JSON list of C-alpha atoms in Angstrom, two decimals:
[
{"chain": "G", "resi": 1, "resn": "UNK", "atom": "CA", "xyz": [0.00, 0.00, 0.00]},
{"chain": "G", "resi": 2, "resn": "UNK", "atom": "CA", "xyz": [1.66, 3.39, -0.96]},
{"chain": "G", "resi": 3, "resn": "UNK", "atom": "CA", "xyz": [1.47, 6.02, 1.23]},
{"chain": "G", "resi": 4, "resn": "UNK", "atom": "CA", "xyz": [-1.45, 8.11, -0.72]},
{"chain": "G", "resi": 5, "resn": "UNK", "atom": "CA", "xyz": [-3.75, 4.82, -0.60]},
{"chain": "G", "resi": 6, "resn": "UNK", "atom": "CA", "xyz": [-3.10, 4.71, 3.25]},
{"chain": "G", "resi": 7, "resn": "UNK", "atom": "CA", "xyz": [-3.66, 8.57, 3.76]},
{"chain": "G", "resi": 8, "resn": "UNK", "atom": "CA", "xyz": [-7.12, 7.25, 1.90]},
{"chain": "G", "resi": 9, "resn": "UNK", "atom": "CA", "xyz": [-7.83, 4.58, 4.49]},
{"chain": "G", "resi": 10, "resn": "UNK", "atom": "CA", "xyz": [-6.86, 6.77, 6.94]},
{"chain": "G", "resi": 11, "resn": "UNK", "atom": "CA", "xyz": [-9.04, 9.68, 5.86]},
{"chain": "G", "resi": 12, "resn": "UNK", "atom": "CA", "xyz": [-12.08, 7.88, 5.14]},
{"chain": "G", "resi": 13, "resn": "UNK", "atom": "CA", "xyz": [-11.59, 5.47, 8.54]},
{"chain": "G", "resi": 14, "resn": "UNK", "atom": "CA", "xyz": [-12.13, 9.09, 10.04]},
{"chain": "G", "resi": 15, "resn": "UNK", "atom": "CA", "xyz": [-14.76, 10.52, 8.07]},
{"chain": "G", "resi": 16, "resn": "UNK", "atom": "CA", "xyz": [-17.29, 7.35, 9.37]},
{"chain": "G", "resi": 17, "resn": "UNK", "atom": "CA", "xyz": [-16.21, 8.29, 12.75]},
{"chain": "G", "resi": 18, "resn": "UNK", "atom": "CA", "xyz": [-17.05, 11.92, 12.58]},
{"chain": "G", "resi": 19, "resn": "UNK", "atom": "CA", "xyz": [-20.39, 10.16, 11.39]},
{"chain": "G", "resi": 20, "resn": "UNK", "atom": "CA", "xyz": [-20.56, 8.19, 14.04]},
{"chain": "G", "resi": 21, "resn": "UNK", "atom": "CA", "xyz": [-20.10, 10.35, 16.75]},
{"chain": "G", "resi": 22, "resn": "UNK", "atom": "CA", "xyz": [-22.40, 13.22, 14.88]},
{"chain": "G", "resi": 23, "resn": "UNK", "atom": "CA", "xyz": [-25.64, 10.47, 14.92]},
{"chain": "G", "resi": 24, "resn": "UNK", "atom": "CA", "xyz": [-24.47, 10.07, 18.76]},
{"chain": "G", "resi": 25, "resn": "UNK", "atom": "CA", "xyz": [-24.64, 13.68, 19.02]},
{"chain": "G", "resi": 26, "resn": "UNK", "atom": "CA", "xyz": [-28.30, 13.88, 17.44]},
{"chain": "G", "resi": 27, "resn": "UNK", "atom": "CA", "xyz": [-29.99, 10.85, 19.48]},
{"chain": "G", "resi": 28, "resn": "UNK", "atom": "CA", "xyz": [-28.34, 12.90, 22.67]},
{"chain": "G", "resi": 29, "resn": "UNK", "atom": "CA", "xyz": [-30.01, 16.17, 21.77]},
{"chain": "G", "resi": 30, "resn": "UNK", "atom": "CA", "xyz": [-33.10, 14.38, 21.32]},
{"chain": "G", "resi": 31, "resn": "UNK", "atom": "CA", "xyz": [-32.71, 12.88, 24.43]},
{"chain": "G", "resi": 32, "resn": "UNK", "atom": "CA", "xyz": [-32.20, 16.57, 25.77]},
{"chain": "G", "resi": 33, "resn": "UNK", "atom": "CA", "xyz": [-35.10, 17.41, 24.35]},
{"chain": "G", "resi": 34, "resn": "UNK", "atom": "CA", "xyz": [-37.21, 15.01, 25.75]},
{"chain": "G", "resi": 35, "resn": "UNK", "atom": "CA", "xyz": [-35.71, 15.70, 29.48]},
{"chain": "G", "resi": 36, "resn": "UNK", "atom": "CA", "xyz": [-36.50, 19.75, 28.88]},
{"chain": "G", "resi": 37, "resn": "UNK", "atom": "CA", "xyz": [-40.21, 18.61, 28.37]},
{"chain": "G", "resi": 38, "resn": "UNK", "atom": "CA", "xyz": [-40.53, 16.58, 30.77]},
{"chain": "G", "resi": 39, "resn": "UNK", "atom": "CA", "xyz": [-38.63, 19.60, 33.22]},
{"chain": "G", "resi": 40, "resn": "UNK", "atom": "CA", "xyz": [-41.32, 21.96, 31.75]},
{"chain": "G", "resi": 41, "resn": "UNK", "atom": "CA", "xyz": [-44.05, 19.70, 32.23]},
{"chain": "G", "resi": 42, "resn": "UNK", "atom": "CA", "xyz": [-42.79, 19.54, 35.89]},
{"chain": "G", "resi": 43, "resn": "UNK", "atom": "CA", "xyz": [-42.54, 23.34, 36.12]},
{"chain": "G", "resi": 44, "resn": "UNK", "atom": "CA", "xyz": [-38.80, 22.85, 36.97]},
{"chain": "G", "resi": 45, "resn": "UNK", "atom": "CA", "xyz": [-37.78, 25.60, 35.06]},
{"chain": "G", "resi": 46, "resn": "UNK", "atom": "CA", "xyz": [-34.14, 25.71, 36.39]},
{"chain": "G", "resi": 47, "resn": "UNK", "atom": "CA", "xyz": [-33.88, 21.95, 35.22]},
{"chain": "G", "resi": 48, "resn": "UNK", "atom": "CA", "xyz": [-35.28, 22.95, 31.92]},
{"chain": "G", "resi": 49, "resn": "UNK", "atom": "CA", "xyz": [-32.58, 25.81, 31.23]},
{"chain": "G", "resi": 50, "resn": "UNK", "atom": "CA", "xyz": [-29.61, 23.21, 32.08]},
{"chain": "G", "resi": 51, "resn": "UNK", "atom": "CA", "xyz": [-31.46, 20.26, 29.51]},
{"chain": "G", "resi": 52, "resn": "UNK", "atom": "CA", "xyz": [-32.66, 23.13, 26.76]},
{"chain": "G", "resi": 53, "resn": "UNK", "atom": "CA", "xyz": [-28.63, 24.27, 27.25]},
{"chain": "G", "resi": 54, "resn": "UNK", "atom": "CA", "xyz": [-27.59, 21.04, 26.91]},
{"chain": "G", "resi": 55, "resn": "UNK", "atom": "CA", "xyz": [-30.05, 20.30, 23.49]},
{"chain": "G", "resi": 56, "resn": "UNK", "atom": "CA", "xyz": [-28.31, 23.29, 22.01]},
{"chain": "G", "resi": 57, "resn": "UNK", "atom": "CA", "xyz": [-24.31, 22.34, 23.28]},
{"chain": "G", "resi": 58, "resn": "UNK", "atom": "CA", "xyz": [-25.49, 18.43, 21.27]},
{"chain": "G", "resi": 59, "resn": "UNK", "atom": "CA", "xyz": [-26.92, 20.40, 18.24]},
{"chain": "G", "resi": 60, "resn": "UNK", "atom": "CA", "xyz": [-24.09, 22.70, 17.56]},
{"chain": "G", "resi": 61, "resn": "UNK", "atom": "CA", "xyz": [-21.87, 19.88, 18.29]},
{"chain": "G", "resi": 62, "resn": "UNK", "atom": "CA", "xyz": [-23.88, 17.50, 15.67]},
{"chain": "G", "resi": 63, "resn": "UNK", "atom": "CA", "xyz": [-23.60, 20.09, 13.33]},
{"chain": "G", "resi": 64, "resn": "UNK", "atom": "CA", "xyz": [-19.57, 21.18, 13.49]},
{"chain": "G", "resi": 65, "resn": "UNK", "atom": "CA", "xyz": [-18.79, 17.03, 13.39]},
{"chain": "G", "resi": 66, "resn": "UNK", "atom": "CA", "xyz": [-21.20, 17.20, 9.69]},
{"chain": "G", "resi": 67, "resn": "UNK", "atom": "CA", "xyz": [-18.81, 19.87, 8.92]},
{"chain": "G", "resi": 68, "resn": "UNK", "atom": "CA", "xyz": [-16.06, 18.34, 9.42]},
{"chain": "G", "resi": 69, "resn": "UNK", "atom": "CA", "xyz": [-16.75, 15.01, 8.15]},
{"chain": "G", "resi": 70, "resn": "UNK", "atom": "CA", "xyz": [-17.90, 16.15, 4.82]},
{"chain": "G", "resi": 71, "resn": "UNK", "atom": "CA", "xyz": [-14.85, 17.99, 4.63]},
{"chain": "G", "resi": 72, "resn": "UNK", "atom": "CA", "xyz": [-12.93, 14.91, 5.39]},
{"chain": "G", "resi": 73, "resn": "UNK", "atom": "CA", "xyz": [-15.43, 13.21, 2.66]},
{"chain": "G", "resi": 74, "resn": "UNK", "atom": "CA", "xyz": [-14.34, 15.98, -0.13]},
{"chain": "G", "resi": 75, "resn": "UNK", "atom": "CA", "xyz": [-10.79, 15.83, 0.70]},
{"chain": "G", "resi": 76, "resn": "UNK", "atom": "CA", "xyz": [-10.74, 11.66, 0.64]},
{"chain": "G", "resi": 77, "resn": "UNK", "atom": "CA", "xyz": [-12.29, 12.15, -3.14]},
{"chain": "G", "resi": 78, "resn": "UNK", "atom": "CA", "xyz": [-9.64, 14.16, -4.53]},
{"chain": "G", "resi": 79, "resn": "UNK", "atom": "CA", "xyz": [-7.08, 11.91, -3.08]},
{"chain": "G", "resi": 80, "resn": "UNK", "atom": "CA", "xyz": [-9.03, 9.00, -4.58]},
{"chain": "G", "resi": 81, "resn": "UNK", "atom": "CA", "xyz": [-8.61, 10.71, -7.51]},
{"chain": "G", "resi": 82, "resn": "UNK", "atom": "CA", "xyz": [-5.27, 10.90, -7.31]},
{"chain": "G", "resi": 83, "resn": "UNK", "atom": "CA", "xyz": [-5.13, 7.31, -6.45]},
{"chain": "G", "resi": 84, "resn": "UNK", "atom": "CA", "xyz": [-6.77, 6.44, -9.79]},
{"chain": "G", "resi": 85, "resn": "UNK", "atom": "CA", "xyz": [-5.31, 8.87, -12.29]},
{"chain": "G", "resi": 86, "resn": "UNK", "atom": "CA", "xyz": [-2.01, 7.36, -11.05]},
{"chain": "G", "resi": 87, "resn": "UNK", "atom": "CA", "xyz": [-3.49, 3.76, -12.10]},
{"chain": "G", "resi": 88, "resn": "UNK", "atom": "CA", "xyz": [-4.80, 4.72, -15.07]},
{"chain": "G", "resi": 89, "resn": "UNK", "atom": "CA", "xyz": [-1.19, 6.16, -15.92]},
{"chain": "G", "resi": 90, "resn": "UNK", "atom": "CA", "xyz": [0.68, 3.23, -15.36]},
{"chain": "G", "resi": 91, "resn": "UNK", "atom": "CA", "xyz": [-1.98, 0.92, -17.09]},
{"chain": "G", "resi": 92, "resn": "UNK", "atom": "CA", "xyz": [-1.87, 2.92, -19.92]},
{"chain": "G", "resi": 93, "resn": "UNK", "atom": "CA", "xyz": [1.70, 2.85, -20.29]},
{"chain": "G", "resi": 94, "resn": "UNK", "atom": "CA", "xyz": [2.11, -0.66, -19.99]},
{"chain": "G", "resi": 95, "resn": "UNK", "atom": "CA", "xyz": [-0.63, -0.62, -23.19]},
{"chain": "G", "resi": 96, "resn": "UNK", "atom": "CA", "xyz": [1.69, 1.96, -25.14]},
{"chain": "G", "resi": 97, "resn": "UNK", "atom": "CA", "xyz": [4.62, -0.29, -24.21]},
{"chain": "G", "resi": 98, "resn": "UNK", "atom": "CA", "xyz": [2.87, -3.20, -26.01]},
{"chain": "G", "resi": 99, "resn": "UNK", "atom": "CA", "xyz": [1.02, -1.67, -28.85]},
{"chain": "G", "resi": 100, "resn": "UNK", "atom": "CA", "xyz": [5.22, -0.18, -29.24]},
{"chain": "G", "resi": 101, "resn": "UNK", "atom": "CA", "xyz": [6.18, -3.91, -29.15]},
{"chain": "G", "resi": 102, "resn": "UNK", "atom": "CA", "xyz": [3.27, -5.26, -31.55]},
{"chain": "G", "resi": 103, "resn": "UNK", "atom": "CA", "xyz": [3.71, -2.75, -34.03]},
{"chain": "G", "resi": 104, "resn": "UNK", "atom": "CA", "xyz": [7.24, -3.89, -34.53]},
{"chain": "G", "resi": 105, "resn": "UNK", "atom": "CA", "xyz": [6.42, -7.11, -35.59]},
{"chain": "G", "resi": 106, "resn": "UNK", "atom": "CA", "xyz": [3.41, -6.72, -37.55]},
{"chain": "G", "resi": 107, "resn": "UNK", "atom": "CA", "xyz": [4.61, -7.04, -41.39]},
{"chain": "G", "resi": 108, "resn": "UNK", "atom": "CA", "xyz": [1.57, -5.37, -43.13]},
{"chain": "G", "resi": 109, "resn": "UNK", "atom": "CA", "xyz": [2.41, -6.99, -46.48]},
{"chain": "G", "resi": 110, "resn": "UNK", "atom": "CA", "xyz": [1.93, -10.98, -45.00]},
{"chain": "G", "resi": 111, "resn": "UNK", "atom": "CA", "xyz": [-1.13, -9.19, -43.55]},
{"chain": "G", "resi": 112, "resn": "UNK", "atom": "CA", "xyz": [-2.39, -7.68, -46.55]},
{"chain": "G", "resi": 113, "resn": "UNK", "atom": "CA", "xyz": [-1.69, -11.12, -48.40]},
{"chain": "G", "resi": 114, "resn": "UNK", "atom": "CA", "xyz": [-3.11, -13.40, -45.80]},
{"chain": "G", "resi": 115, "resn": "UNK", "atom": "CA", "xyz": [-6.45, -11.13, -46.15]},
{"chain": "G", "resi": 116, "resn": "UNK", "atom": "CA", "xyz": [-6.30, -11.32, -49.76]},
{"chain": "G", "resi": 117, "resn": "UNK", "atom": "CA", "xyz": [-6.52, -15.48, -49.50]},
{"chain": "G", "resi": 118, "resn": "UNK", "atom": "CA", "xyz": [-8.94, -15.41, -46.95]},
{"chain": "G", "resi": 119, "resn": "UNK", "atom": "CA", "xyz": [-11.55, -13.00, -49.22]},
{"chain": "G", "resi": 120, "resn": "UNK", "atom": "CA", "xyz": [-10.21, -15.52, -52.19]},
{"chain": "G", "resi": 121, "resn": "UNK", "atom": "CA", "xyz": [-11.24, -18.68, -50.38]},
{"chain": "G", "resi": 122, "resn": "UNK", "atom": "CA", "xyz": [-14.27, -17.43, -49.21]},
{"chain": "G", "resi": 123, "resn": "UNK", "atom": "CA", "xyz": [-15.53, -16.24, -52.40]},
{"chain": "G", "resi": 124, "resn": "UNK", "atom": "CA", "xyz": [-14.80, -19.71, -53.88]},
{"chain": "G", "resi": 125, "resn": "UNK", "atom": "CA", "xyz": [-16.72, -21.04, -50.46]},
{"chain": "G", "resi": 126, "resn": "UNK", "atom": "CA", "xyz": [-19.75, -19.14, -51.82]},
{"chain": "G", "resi": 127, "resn": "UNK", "atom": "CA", "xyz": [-19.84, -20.08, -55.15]},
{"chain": "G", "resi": 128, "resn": "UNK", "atom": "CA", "xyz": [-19.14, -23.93, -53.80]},
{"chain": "G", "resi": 129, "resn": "UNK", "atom": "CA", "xyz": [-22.17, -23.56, -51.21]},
{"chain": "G", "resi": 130, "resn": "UNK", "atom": "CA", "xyz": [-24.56, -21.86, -53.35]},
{"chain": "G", "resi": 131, "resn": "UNK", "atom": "CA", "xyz": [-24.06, -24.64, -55.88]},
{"chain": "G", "resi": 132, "resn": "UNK", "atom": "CA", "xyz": [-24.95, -27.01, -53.74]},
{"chain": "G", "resi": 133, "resn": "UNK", "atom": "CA", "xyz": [-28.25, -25.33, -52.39]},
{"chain": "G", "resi": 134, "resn": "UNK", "atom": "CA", "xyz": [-29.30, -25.29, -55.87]},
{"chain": "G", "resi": 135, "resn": "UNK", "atom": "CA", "xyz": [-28.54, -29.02, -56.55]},
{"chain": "G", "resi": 136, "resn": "UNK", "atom": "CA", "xyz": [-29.59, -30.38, -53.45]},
{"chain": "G", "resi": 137, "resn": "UNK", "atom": "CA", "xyz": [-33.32, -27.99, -53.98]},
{"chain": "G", "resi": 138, "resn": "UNK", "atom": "CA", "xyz": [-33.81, -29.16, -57.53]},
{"chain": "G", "resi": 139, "resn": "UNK", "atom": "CA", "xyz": [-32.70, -32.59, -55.91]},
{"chain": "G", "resi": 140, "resn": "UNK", "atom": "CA", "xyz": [-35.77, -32.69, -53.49]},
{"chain": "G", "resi": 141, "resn": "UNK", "atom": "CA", "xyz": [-37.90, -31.27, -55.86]},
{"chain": "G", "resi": 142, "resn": "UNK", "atom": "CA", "xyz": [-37.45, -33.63, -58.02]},
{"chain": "G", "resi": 143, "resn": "UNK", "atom": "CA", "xyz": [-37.43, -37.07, -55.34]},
{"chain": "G", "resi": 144, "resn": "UNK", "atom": "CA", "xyz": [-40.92, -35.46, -53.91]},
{"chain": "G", "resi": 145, "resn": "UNK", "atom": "CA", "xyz": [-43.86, -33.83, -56.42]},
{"chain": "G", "resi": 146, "resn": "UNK", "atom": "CA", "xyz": [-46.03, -30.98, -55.79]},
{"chain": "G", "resi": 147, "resn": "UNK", "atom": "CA", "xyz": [-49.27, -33.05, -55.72]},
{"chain": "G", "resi": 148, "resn": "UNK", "atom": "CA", "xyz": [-48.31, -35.61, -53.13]},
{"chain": "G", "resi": 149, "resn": "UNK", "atom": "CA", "xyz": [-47.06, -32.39, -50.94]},
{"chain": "G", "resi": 150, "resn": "UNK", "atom": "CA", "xyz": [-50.36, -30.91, -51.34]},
{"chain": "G", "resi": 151, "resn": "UNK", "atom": "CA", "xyz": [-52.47, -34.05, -50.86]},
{"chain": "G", "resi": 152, "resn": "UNK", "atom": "CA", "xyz": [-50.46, -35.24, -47.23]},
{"chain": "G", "resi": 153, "resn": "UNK", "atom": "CA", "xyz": [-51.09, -31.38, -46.17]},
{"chain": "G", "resi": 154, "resn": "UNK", "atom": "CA", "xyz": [-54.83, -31.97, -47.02]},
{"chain": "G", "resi": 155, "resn": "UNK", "atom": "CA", "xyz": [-54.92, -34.90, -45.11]},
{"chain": "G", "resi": 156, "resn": "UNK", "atom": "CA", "xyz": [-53.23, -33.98, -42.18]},
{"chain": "G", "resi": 157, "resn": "UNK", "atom": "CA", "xyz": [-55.19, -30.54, -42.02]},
{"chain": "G", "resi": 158, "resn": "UNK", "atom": "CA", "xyz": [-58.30, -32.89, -42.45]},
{"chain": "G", "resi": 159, "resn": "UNK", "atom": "CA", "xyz": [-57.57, -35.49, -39.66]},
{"chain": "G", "resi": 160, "resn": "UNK", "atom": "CA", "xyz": [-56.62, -32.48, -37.21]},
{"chain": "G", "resi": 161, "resn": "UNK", "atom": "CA", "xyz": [-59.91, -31.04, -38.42]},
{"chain": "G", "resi": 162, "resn": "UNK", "atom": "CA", "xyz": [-58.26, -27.60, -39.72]},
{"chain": "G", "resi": 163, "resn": "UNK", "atom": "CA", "xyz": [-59.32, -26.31, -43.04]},
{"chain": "G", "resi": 164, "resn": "UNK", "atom": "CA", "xyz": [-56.28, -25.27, -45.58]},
{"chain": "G", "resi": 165, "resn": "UNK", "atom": "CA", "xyz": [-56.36, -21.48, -45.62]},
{"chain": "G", "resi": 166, "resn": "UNK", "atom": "CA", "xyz": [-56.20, -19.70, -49.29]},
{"chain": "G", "resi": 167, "resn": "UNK", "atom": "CA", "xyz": [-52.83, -18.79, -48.53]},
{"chain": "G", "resi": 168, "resn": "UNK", "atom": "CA", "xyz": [-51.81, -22.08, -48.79]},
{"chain": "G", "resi": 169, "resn": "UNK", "atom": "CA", "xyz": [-53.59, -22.19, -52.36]},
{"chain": "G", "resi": 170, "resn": "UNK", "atom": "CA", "xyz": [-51.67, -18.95, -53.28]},
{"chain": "G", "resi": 171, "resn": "UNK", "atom": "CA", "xyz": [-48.02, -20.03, -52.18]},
{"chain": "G", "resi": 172, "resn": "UNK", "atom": "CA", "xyz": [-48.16, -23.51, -54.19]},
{"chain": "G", "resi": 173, "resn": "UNK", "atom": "CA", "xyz": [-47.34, -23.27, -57.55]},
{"chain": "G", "resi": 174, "resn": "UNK", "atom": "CA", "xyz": [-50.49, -22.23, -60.18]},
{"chain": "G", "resi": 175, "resn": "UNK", "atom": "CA", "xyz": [-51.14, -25.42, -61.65]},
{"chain": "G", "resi": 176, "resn": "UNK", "atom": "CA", "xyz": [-54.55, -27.41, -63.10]},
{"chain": "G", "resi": 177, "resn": "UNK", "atom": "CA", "xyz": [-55.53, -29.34, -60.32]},
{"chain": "G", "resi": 178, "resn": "UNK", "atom": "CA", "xyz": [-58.58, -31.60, -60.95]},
{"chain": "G", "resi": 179, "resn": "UNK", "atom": "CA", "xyz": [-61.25, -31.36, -58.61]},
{"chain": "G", "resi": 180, "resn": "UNK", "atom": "CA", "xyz": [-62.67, -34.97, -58.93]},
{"chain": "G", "resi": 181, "resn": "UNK", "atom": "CA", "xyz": [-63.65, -37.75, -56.93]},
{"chain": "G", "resi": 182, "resn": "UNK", "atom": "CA", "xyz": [-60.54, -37.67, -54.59]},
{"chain": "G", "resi": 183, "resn": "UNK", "atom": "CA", "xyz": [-61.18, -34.37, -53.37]},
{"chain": "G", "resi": 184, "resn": "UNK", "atom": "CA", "xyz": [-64.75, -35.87, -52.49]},
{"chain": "G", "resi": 185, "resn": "UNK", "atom": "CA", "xyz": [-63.68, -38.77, -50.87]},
{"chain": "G", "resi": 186, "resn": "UNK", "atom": "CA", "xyz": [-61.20, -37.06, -48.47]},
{"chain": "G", "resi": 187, "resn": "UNK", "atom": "CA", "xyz": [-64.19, -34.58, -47.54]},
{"chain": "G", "resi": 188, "resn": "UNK", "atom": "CA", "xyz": [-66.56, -37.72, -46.36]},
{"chain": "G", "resi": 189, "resn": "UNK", "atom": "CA", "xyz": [-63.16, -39.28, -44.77]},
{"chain": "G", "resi": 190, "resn": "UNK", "atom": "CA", "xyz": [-62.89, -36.01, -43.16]},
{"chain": "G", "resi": 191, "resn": "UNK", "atom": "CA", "xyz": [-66.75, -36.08, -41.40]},
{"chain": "G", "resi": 192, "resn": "UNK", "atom": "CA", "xyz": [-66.37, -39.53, -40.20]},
{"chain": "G", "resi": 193, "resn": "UNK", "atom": "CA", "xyz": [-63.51, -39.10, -38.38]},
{"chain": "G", "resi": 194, "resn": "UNK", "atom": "CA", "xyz": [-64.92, -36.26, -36.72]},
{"chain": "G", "resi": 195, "resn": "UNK", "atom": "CA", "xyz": [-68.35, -38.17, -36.36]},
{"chain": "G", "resi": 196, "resn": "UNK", "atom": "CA", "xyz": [-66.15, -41.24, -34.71]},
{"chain": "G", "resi": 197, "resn": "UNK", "atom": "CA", "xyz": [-64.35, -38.84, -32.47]},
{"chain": "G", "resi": 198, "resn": "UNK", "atom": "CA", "xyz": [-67.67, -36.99, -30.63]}
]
């Protein structure tokens, strides 16, 4: 600990004492207070000078340890400041000291090269991938058609007893389906399943 951290310590140790012994003060000249009524409710009025003397020695004396301690407080802050401008300084030179060092053996051509292959490769990545996506979508296009897509979908919307909505219709591709006796078929499937189930 250097010697402005323990004039810190030090300070603020004190400040919480002045504290201390200011809330001391207060509950005493409350305590004061409460004697002086009771004096006065006596008709002691004597008594009740000495207490209400006594309230004011405890306020003045609650007042000048405030003082004091936020003086204390305001004096502790600068020398925290101190404290951590002096960090700050030391930090940052150790960070000069190594930017210094990694600066010196940065070579910004093998940079500049290395950077060139990696925007190389990854256009070549692209291309590769987006070759792919198209092979492996006309792929599955091709393994599954549109019609037995459409007709599962109609079946499970049917057994969960959901209707298709038109947007459904809209996002398939136009094409002329035949309304025939399927479509008929699936509708009576459709009403006995939900005549089975209530």
């Amino acid at each position: 600990m250097s010697g402005l951290e323990k004039a810190l310590f030090n300070l603020k140790f004190t400040a919480k004492q002045l504290n201390r012994q200011a809330a001391k003060a207060g509950k005493d000249e409350t305590a004061e207070k409460n004697k002086l009524k009771k004096a006065i409710q006596q008709n002691h009025n004597d008594i009740a000078k000495i207490y209400a003397q006594n309230a004011i020695r405890k306020q003045n004396e609650r007042l000048n340890l405030l003082r004091l301690g936020s003086r204390i407080d305001a004096v502790s802050s600068r020398i925290q400041t101190a404290v951590t401008m002096r960090q700050v300084t030391g930090s940052m030179t150790n960070v000069v000291k190594g930017m210094d060092h990694a600066m010196k053996t940065m070579d910004l051509e093998k940079i500049s090269a290395v950077m060139d292959r990696f925007e190389t490769q990854f256009e070549d990545l692209d291309v590769a991938t987006g070759y792919y996506e198209n092979a492996t979508s006309s792929a599955t296009a091709v393994a599954t058609p549109q019609e037995d897509v459409d007709r599962l979908m109609s079946q499970v919307a049917d057994e969960a007893g959901v209707e298709l909505s038109q947007e459904m219709e809209a996002a398939a591709p136009a094409k002329n389906v035949k309304a025939g006796p399927v479509e008929v078929e699936e509708d009576g499937l459709g009403e006995r399943l939900r005549a089975l189930r209530s």
